[in-house]
mmCIF file of C-alpha atoms in Angstrom:
data_model
loop_
_atom_site.group_PDB
_atom_site.id
_atom_site.type_symbol
_atom_site.label_atom_id
_atom_site.label_comp_id
_atom_site.label_asym_id
_atom_site.label_seq_id
_atom_site.Cartn_x
_atom_site.Cartn_y
_atom_site.Cartn_z
ATOM 1 C CA UNK A 1 -6.681 -5.887 -32.826
ATOM 2 C CA UNK A 2 -5.089 -4.108 -30.614
ATOM 3 C CA UNK A 3 -2.892 -6.217 -27.291
ATOM 4 C CA UNK A 4 -1.801 -4.382 -24.358
ATOM 5 C CA UNK A 5 0.857 -6.131 -22.341
ATOM 6 C CA UNK A 6 0.164 -5.804 -18.354
ATOM 7 C CA UNK A 7 2.586 -6.497 -15.631
ATOM 8 C CA UNK A 8 2.171 -7.190 -12.248
ATOM 9 C CA UNK A 9 4.214 -9.228 -9.460
ATOM 10 C CA UNK A 10 3.990 -13.338 -9.082
ATOM 11 C CA UNK A 11 2.146 -13.073 -5.490
ATOM 12 C CA UNK A 12 -1.731 -14.619 -6.485
ATOM 13 C CA UNK A 13 -2.450 -11.291 -4.993
ATOM 14 C CA UNK A 14 -1.119 -9.653 -7.983
ATOM 15 C CA UNK A 15 -2.766 -11.882 -10.226
ATOM 16 C CA UNK A 16 -5.524 -11.159 -8.384
ATOM 17 C CA UNK A 17 -5.386 -7.147 -8.330
ATOM 18 C CA UNK A 18 -4.841 -7.783 -12.234
ATOM 19 C CA UNK A 19 -7.730 -9.281 -13.027
ATOM 20 C CA UNK A 20 -10.210 -7.411 -10.695
ATOM 21 C CA UNK A 21 -8.666 -4.432 -13.256
ATOM 22 C CA UNK A 22 -9.155 -6.106 -16.776
ATOM 23 C CA UNK A 23 -11.903 -8.170 -15.485
ATOM 24 C CA UNK A 24 -14.261 -4.177 -16.564
ATOM 25 C CA UNK A 25 -12.287 -3.711 -19.473
ATOM 26 C CA UNK A 26 -12.470 -6.629 -21.143
ATOM 27 C CA UNK A 27 -16.483 -6.632 -21.347
ATOM 28 C CA UNK A 28 -16.760 -2.125 -23.328
ATOM 29 C CA UNK A 29 -12.993 -3.888 -25.469
ATOM 30 C CA UNK A 30 -13.922 -6.708 -26.749
ATOM 31 C CA UNK A 31 -11.143 -6.151 -29.398
ATOM 32 C CA UNK A 32 -8.136 -6.067 -27.427
ATOM 33 C CA UNK A 33 -6.291 -8.438 -26.033
ATOM 34 C CA UNK A 34 -5.072 -7.891 -22.692
ATOM 35 C CA UNK A 35 -1.945 -9.735 -21.732
ATOM 36 C CA UNK A 36 -0.225 -10.496 -18.331
ATOM 37 C CA UNK A 37 2.973 -10.667 -17.576
ATOM 38 C CA UNK A 38 5.184 -11.837 -14.643
ATOM 39 C CA UNK A 39 7.171 -10.039 -12.892
ATOM 40 C CA UNK A 40 9.504 -10.482 -9.938
ATOM 41 C CA UNK A 41 10.963 -8.016 -7.492
ATOM 42 C CA UNK A 42 13.390 -8.050 -4.767
ATOM 43 C CA UNK A 43 10.862 -8.830 -2.030
ATOM 44 C CA UNK A 44 9.170 -11.791 -4.141
ATOM 45 C CA UNK A 45 12.950 -13.273 -4.250
ATOM 46 C CA UNK A 46 14.576 -12.590 -0.938
ATOM 47 C CA UNK A 47 12.033 -13.433 1.489
ATOM 48 C CA UNK A 48 14.739 -13.421 4.687
ATOM 49 C CA UNK A 49 15.839 -10.165 4.938
ATOM 50 C CA UNK A 50 14.368 -7.039 6.613
ATOM 51 C CA UNK A 51 12.154 -5.491 3.915
ATOM 52 C CA UNK A 52 13.344 -1.707 5.674
ATOM 53 C CA UNK A 53 16.639 -3.626 3.955
ATOM 54 C CA UNK A 54 15.771 -4.767 1.023
ATOM 55 C CA UNK A 55 13.063 -1.472 0.832
ATOM 56 C CA UNK A 56 17.271 0.800 0.264
ATOM 57 C CA UNK A 57 18.386 -1.955 -2.136
ATOM 58 C CA UNK A 58 15.855 -1.500 -4.036
ATOM 59 C CA UNK A 59 15.971 2.204 -3.840
ATOM 60 C CA UNK A 60 13.226 2.538 -2.140
ATOM 61 C CA UNK A 61 10.596 -0.024 -2.613
ATOM 62 C CA UNK A 62 11.229 -4.124 -2.067
ATOM 63 C CA UNK A 63 7.921 -4.074 -4.403
ATOM 64 C CA UNK A 64 8.448 -1.803 -7.338
ATOM 65 C CA UNK A 65 11.693 -1.329 -9.748
ATOM 66 C CA UNK A 66 11.561 -4.398 -11.727
ATOM 67 C CA UNK A 67 7.665 -3.584 -13.025
ATOM 68 C CA UNK A 68 8.795 0.322 -13.326
ATOM 69 C CA UNK A 69 11.913 -0.797 -16.024
ATOM 70 C CA UNK A 70 10.028 -3.344 -18.217
ATOM 71 C CA UNK A 71 7.248 -0.206 -18.200
ATOM 72 C CA UNK A 72 10.360 1.387 -19.023
ATOM 73 C CA UNK A 73 11.676 -1.488 -21.735
ATOM 74 C CA UNK A 74 8.247 -1.303 -23.493
ATOM 75 C CA UNK A 75 8.718 -4.850 -22.305
ATOM 76 C CA UNK A 76 5.085 -4.421 -20.472
ATOM 77 C CA UNK A 77 1.904 -1.120 -21.295
ATOM 78 C CA UNK A 78 0.651 -1.467 -18.372
ATOM 79 C CA UNK A 79 1.700 -2.295 -14.698
ATOM 80 C CA UNK A 80 -1.127 -2.603 -11.781
ATOM 81 C CA UNK A 81 0.607 -2.464 -9.114
ATOM 82 C CA UNK A 82 -0.420 -2.043 -4.885
ATOM 83 C CA UNK A 83 -0.180 1.792 -4.753
ATOM 84 C CA UNK A 84 0.698 1.914 -1.523
ATOM 85 C CA UNK A 85 3.944 0.229 -2.435
ATOM 86 C CA UNK A 86 5.358 2.745 -4.809
ATOM 87 C CA UNK A 87 7.263 5.350 -3.838
ATOM 88 C CA UNK A 88 5.687 8.817 -4.349
ATOM 89 C CA UNK A 89 7.881 10.376 -7.452
ATOM 90 C CA UNK A 90 7.477 8.631 -10.613
ATOM 91 C CA UNK A 91 10.376 8.465 -12.895
ATOM 92 C CA UNK A 92 10.292 10.573 -16.274
ATOM 93 C CA UNK A 93 8.151 9.558 -19.148
ATOM 94 C CA UNK A 94 5.598 7.421 -16.843
ATOM 95 C CA UNK A 95 1.974 8.383 -15.632
ATOM 96 C CA UNK A 96 -0.068 7.857 -13.018
ATOM 97 C CA UNK A 97 -3.769 6.991 -13.848
ATOM 98 C CA UNK A 98 -6.600 7.789 -11.098
ATOM 99 C CA UNK A 99 -7.063 4.675 -9.821
ATOM 100 C CA UNK A 100 -10.565 2.132 -9.855
ATOM 101 C CA UNK A 101 -13.048 2.832 -6.497
ATOM 102 C CA UNK A 102 -10.219 1.748 -3.237
ATOM 103 C CA UNK A 103 -11.196 -1.404 -2.302
ATOM 104 C CA UNK A 104 -10.605 -1.870 2.286
ATOM 105 C CA UNK A 105 -8.364 0.343 3.800
ATOM 106 C CA UNK A 106 -8.317 -1.171 6.679
ATOM 107 C CA UNK A 107 -5.446 -3.324 8.795
ATOM 108 C CA UNK A 108 -7.305 -7.292 9.773
ATOM 109 C CA UNK A 109 -5.805 -9.200 12.710
ATOM 110 C CA UNK A 110 -5.890 -13.098 11.589
ATOM 111 C CA UNK A 111 -5.591 -15.819 14.665
ATOM 112 C CA UNK A 112 -6.475 -13.011 17.417
ATOM 113 C CA UNK A 113 -8.810 -9.657 18.503
ATOM 114 C CA UNK A 114 -6.805 -6.984 19.731
ATOM 115 C CA UNK A 115 -8.162 -6.993 23.152
ATOM 116 C CA UNK A 116 -7.933 -10.960 23.154
ATOM 117 C CA UNK A 117 -3.354 -11.252 22.844
ATOM 118 C CA UNK A 118 -2.009 -12.308 25.839
ATOM 119 C CA UNK A 119 0.129 -10.106 27.262
ATOM 120 C CA UNK A 120 3.546 -10.452 25.650
ATOM 121 C CA UNK A 121 1.303 -11.318 22.586
ATOM 122 C CA UNK A 122 3.707 -12.879 19.932
ATOM 123 C CA UNK A 123 1.565 -10.699 16.566
ATOM 124 C CA UNK A 124 3.448 -11.171 12.856
ATOM 125 C CA UNK A 125 4.539 -8.101 10.439
ATOM 126 C CA UNK A 126 7.155 -6.591 7.898
ATOM 127 C CA UNK A 127 5.827 -2.959 8.144
ATOM 128 C CA UNK A 128 7.232 -0.523 10.437
ATOM 129 C CA UNK A 129 3.734 1.331 10.411
ATOM 130 C CA UNK A 130 2.165 -1.951 12.243
ATOM 131 C CA UNK A 131 4.380 -2.813 14.343
ATOM 132 C CA UNK A 132 5.347 0.674 15.630
ATOM 133 C CA UNK A 133 0.771 1.631 16.035
ATOM 134 C CA UNK A 134 0.477 -1.731 18.432
ATOM 135 C CA UNK A 135 3.042 -1.116 20.639
ATOM 136 C CA UNK A 136 1.899 2.281 21.018
ATOM 137 C CA UNK A 137 -1.907 0.940 21.861
ATOM 138 C CA UNK A 138 -0.521 -2.191 23.478
ATOM 139 C CA UNK A 139 3.055 -1.872 24.275
ATOM 140 C CA UNK A 140 3.308 -5.472 25.922
ATOM 141 C CA UNK A 141 3.042 -7.078 22.623
ATOM 142 C CA UNK A 142 5.786 -8.850 21.342
ATOM 143 C CA UNK A 143 6.711 -7.977 17.684
ATOM 144 C CA UNK A 144 8.121 -10.723 14.836
ATOM 145 C CA UNK A 145 8.974 -9.885 11.592
ATOM 146 C CA UNK A 146 7.266 -12.228 9.185
ATOM 147 C CA UNK A 147 7.502 -12.120 5.140
ATOM 148 C CA UNK A 148 6.008 -14.038 2.301
ATOM 149 C CA UNK A 149 3.308 -13.032 0.947
ATOM 150 C CA UNK A 150 -0.760 -12.867 1.951
ATOM 151 C CA UNK A 151 -0.951 -17.256 2.571
ATOM 152 C CA UNK A 152 2.467 -17.471 3.881
ATOM 153 C CA UNK A 153 2.184 -15.506 6.467
ATOM 154 C CA UNK A 154 -1.309 -16.496 7.597
ATOM 155 C CA UNK A 155 0.292 -19.838 7.354
ATOM 156 C CA UNK A 156 2.730 -18.208 9.750
ATOM 157 C CA UNK A 157 0.435 -18.114 12.463
ATOM 158 C CA UNK A 158 0.888 -22.000 13.050
ATOM 159 C CA UNK A 159 4.823 -22.046 11.897
ATOM 160 C CA UNK A 160 6.243 -20.056 13.536
ATOM 161 C CA UNK A 161 3.482 -19.997 16.828
ATOM 162 C CA UNK A 162 2.912 -16.505 16.303
ATOM 163 C CA UNK A 163 -0.763 -16.038 18.502
ATOM 164 C CA UNK A 164 -1.621 -13.023 15.852
ATOM 165 C CA UNK A 165 -1.034 -11.628 12.345
ATOM 166 C CA UNK A 166 -1.810 -8.174 10.684
ATOM 167 C CA UNK A 167 -2.326 -7.189 7.013
ATOM 168 C CA UNK A 168 -3.934 -5.863 5.053
ATOM 169 C CA UNK A 169 -8.105 -6.547 4.865
ATOM 170 C CA UNK A 170 -7.850 -5.693 1.225
ATOM 171 C CA UNK A 171 -5.619 -8.700 0.545
ATOM 172 C CA UNK A 172 -7.507 -11.003 2.591
ATOM 173 C CA UNK A 173 -10.691 -10.327 1.194
ATOM 174 C CA UNK A 174 -9.332 -9.866 -2.805
ATOM 175 C CA UNK A 175 -8.066 -13.673 -1.725
ATOM 176 C CA UNK A 176 -11.642 -15.062 -1.022
ATOM 177 C CA UNK A 177 -9.872 -15.296 2.998
ATOM 178 C CA UNK A 178 -12.012 -13.211 4.891
ATOM 179 C CA UNK A 179 -13.570 -15.723 6.721
ATOM 180 C CA UNK A 180 -9.502 -15.998 9.048
ATOM 181 C CA UNK A 181 -10.168 -12.478 9.758
ATOM 182 C CA UNK A 182 -10.779 -11.509 13.536
ATOM 183 C CA UNK A 183 -10.620 -8.220 13.768
ATOM 184 C CA UNK A 184 -11.173 -5.821 11.979
ATOM 185 C CA UNK A 185 -8.106 -2.401 13.435
ATOM 186 C CA UNK A 186 -10.688 0.486 14.008
ATOM 187 C CA UNK A 187 -8.878 3.305 11.396
ATOM 188 C CA UNK A 188 -9.255 5.798 13.675
ATOM 189 C CA UNK A 189 -5.624 4.359 15.996
ATOM 190 C CA UNK A 190 -4.221 2.769 12.967
ATOM 191 C CA UNK A 191 -4.452 5.149 9.460
ATOM 192 C CA UNK A 192 -3.659 2.146 6.652
ATOM 193 C CA UNK A 193 -1.057 2.872 4.030
ATOM 194 C CA UNK A 194 -0.504 6.268 2.191
ATOM 195 C CA UNK A 195 -2.734 4.868 -0.743
ATOM 196 C CA UNK A 196 -3.311 0.683 0.532
ATOM 197 C CA UNK A 197 -6.147 -0.660 -0.807
ATOM 198 C CA UNK A 198 -5.855 1.131 -3.834
ATOM 199 C CA UNK A 199 -4.377 -0.066 -6.849
ATOM 200 C CA UNK A 200 -1.844 1.576 -9.084
ATOM 201 C CA UNK A 201 -2.118 1.725 -12.534
ATOM 202 C CA UNK A 202 1.213 3.000 -14.024
ATOM 203 C CA UNK A 203 1.553 2.878 -17.828
ATOM 204 C CA UNK A 204 4.304 4.897 -20.087
ATOM 205 C CA UNK A 205 3.133 9.159 -20.553
ATOM 206 C CA UNK A 206 3.669 8.472 -24.557
ATOM 207 C CA UNK A 207 1.292 5.408 -24.834
ATOM 208 C CA UNK A 208 -1.011 6.613 -26.591
ATOM 209 C CA UNK A 209 -3.138 3.674 -26.883
ATOM 210 C CA UNK A 210 -2.657 2.445 -23.053
ATOM 211 C CA UNK A 211 -4.458 5.585 -22.330
ATOM 212 C CA UNK A 212 -6.800 5.887 -24.805
ATOM 213 C CA UNK A 213 -7.940 2.074 -23.100
ATOM 214 C CA UNK A 214 -7.893 3.155 -19.969
ATOM 215 C CA UNK A 215 -9.012 7.032 -19.627
ATOM 216 C CA UNK A 216 -12.627 6.560 -17.529
ATOM 217 C CA UNK A 217 -11.391 3.873 -15.263
ATOM 218 C CA UNK A 218 -10.310 5.128 -13.019
ATOM 219 C CA UNK A 219 -12.959 6.633 -10.087
ATOM 220 C CA UNK A 220 -11.982 10.796 -9.407
ATOM 221 C CA UNK A 221 -13.032 9.685 -5.829
ATOM 222 C CA UNK A 222 -10.865 7.483 -5.173
ATOM 223 C CA UNK A 223 -7.945 9.035 -6.729
ATOM 224 C CA UNK A 224 -8.441 12.701 -4.489
ATOM 225 C CA UNK A 225 -8.279 10.548 -1.144
ATOM 226 C CA UNK A 226 -4.716 8.821 -2.518
ATOM 227 C CA UNK A 227 -3.124 11.876 -4.091
ATOM 228 C CA UNK A 228 -4.117 13.348 -0.584
ATOM 229 C CA UNK A 229 -2.632 10.629 1.046
ATOM 230 C CA UNK A 230 0.419 10.231 -0.969
ATOM 231 C CA UNK A 231 1.136 14.153 -0.550
ATOM 232 C CA UNK A 232 1.445 13.829 2.824
ATOM 233 C CA UNK A 233 3.433 11.457 2.537
ATOM 234 C CA UNK A 234 5.940 13.204 0.092
ATOM 235 C CA UNK A 235 6.420 16.302 2.304
ATOM 236 C CA UNK A 236 7.539 14.587 4.940
ATOM 237 C CA UNK A 237 10.174 12.618 2.425
ATOM 238 C CA UNK A 238 8.812 8.856 3.568
ATOM 239 C CA UNK A 239 8.939 6.028 1.638
ATOM 240 C CA UNK A 240 7.468 2.670 2.189
ATOM 241 C CA UNK A 241 8.404 1.991 4.998
ATOM 242 C CA UNK A 242 8.370 4.337 7.004
ATOM 243 C CA UNK A 243 5.629 4.303 9.970
ATOM 244 C CA UNK A 244 3.347 7.154 8.764
ATOM 245 C CA UNK A 245 -0.545 5.679 8.085
ATOM 246 C CA UNK A 246 -2.425 8.143 6.128
ATOM 247 C CA UNK A 247 -6.524 8.354 5.140
ATOM 248 C CA UNK A 248 -7.859 10.608 3.229
ATOM 249 C CA UNK A 249 -11.614 10.686 3.520
ATOM 250 C CA UNK A 250 -14.392 12.310 0.697
ATOM 251 C CA UNK A 251 -17.719 13.393 2.314
ATOM 252 C CA UNK A 252 -19.162 15.475 -1.066
ATOM 253 C CA UNK A 253 -16.781 18.344 -2.017
ATOM 254 C CA UNK A 254 -15.187 18.191 0.887
ATOM 255 C CA UNK A 255 -12.430 15.964 1.624
ATOM 256 C CA UNK A 256 -10.329 14.837 4.996
ATOM 257 C CA UNK A 257 -7.530 14.377 5.499
ATOM 258 C CA UNK A 258 -5.664 11.912 9.138
ATOM 259 C CA UNK A 259 -1.833 11.341 9.213
ATOM 260 C CA UNK A 260 -0.782 10.151 12.133
ATOM 261 C CA UNK A 261 3.430 9.504 12.355
ATOM 262 C CA UNK A 262 4.639 6.751 15.102
ATOM 263 C CA UNK A 263 8.218 5.847 16.186
ATOM 264 C CA UNK A 264 9.018 2.440 16.164
ATOM 265 C CA UNK A 265 9.020 2.050 19.466
ATOM 266 C CA UNK A 266 5.592 2.940 19.577
ATOM 267 C CA UNK A 267 6.473 6.089 22.596
ATOM 268 C CA UNK A 268 5.752 8.396 20.270
ATOM 269 C CA UNK A 269 2.452 9.707 18.340
ATOM 270 C CA UNK A 270 2.188 13.017 16.608
ATOM 271 C CA UNK A 271 -1.293 13.347 15.043
ATOM 272 C CA UNK A 272 -3.134 15.925 12.996
ATOM 273 C CA UNK A 273 -6.907 16.320 11.215
ATOM 274 C CA UNK A 274 -7.605 18.776 8.297
ATOM 275 C CA UNK A 275 -9.793 19.192 6.134
ATOM 276 C CA UNK A 276 -10.582 20.970 2.605
ATOM 277 C CA UNK A 277 -11.938 21.731 -0.669
ATOM 278 C CA UNK A 278 -11.677 18.225 -2.761
ATOM 279 C CA UNK A 279 -10.293 18.914 -5.518
ATOM 280 C CA UNK A 280 -7.182 19.853 -4.207
ATOM 281 C CA UNK A 281 -6.334 17.040 -2.323
ATOM 282 C CA UNK A 282 -1.886 17.548 -3.037
ATOM 283 C CA UNK A 283 -2.573 21.260 -1.115
ATOM 284 C CA UNK A 284 -4.301 19.313 1.883
ATOM 285 C CA UNK A 285 -1.346 16.876 1.601
ATOM 286 C CA UNK A 286 1.700 19.011 2.039
ATOM 287 C CA UNK A 287 -0.826 21.567 4.656
ATOM 288 C CA UNK A 288 -1.416 17.713 7.337
ATOM 289 C CA UNK A 289 2.126 17.448 7.269
ATOM 290 C CA UNK A 290 2.849 20.540 8.317
ATOM 291 C CA UNK A 291 0.755 20.381 11.421
ATOM 292 C CA UNK A 292 2.273 17.262 11.952
ATOM 293 C CA UNK A 293 6.510 18.424 10.827
ATOM 294 C CA UNK A 294 5.005 21.542 13.888
ATOM 295 C CA UNK A 295 5.006 18.194 16.576
ATOM 296 C CA UNK A 296 7.872 16.928 15.839
ATOM 297 C CA UNK A 297 6.722 14.233 13.075
ATOM 298 C CA UNK A 298 10.669 15.197 11.633
ATOM 299 C CA UNK A 299 12.862 13.669 14.565
ATOM 300 C CA UNK A 300 11.492 9.985 14.824
ATOM 301 C CA UNK A 301 11.369 9.518 10.536
ATOM 302 C CA UNK A 302 14.958 10.128 11.146
ATOM 303 C CA UNK A 303 16.183 6.873 13.303
ATOM 304 C CA UNK A 304 13.830 5.376 10.125
ATOM 305 C CA UNK A 305 15.600 7.186 7.348
ATOM 306 C CA UNK A 306 18.331 4.945 5.990
ATOM 307 C CA UNK A 307 21.739 6.505 6.653
ATOM 308 C CA UNK A 308 22.781 9.650 3.821
#
């Protein structure tokens, strides 16, 4: 009997994502043993520092470095990431497989609707993109840095006297807590992080068993959508903690990509939208990035990048 060791972060959400990914595979391959392995990341260990600082210390990601190391060393055969947490470049010898069908891509407010927030309302989030987008729409709001997993951040509505918290809708729903969502934020104003809602399935290039078992587990439409989003981010030389939103949506053989870059104070925002063939997602991502750069995106991003 073959065994595949599947790694993930230790959070409830990460474990739920692994269960979601493995459920159809266990039905298709009853003779394969899928063993889960938990790997703790810097972002899970350090919940006091700003997420941007943790990401910089971790080489660009607070939530993937240790898992990647375990994959490279052969401790695990597969990693199930949240795709939005992954850097756009793969380490040598590793590949990203096409992800399964993406879950809800939207951001969600819990505790209040956007219109229901009082003037000067305190809103909890650790993501620079969410802070930037919220301040662009509601400059009166007061962002409060919060860290932790989904249940912890929801709990801070009470413990830190927040008026609302903003989280990925996919994570809330995957944990069965969808009833706590007060409002799904409109994607036109709040395009998500590139890859949000999708799983990042990473394996070693030379692992033939993993490639054979996982072949066909991905959704080609989701794959094209997130490849366009991540290509745009890569062209902007952005990482996981920059205020960049992207949303790719396929309609038949046509893929449309909406990109957005916002200054952290919310005062400046540039946007671009373009359509192209579904079969050329990376080309579309590069083109949309070029339109954003033409409007001054580089100056906005330079303010949040770590000093060289």
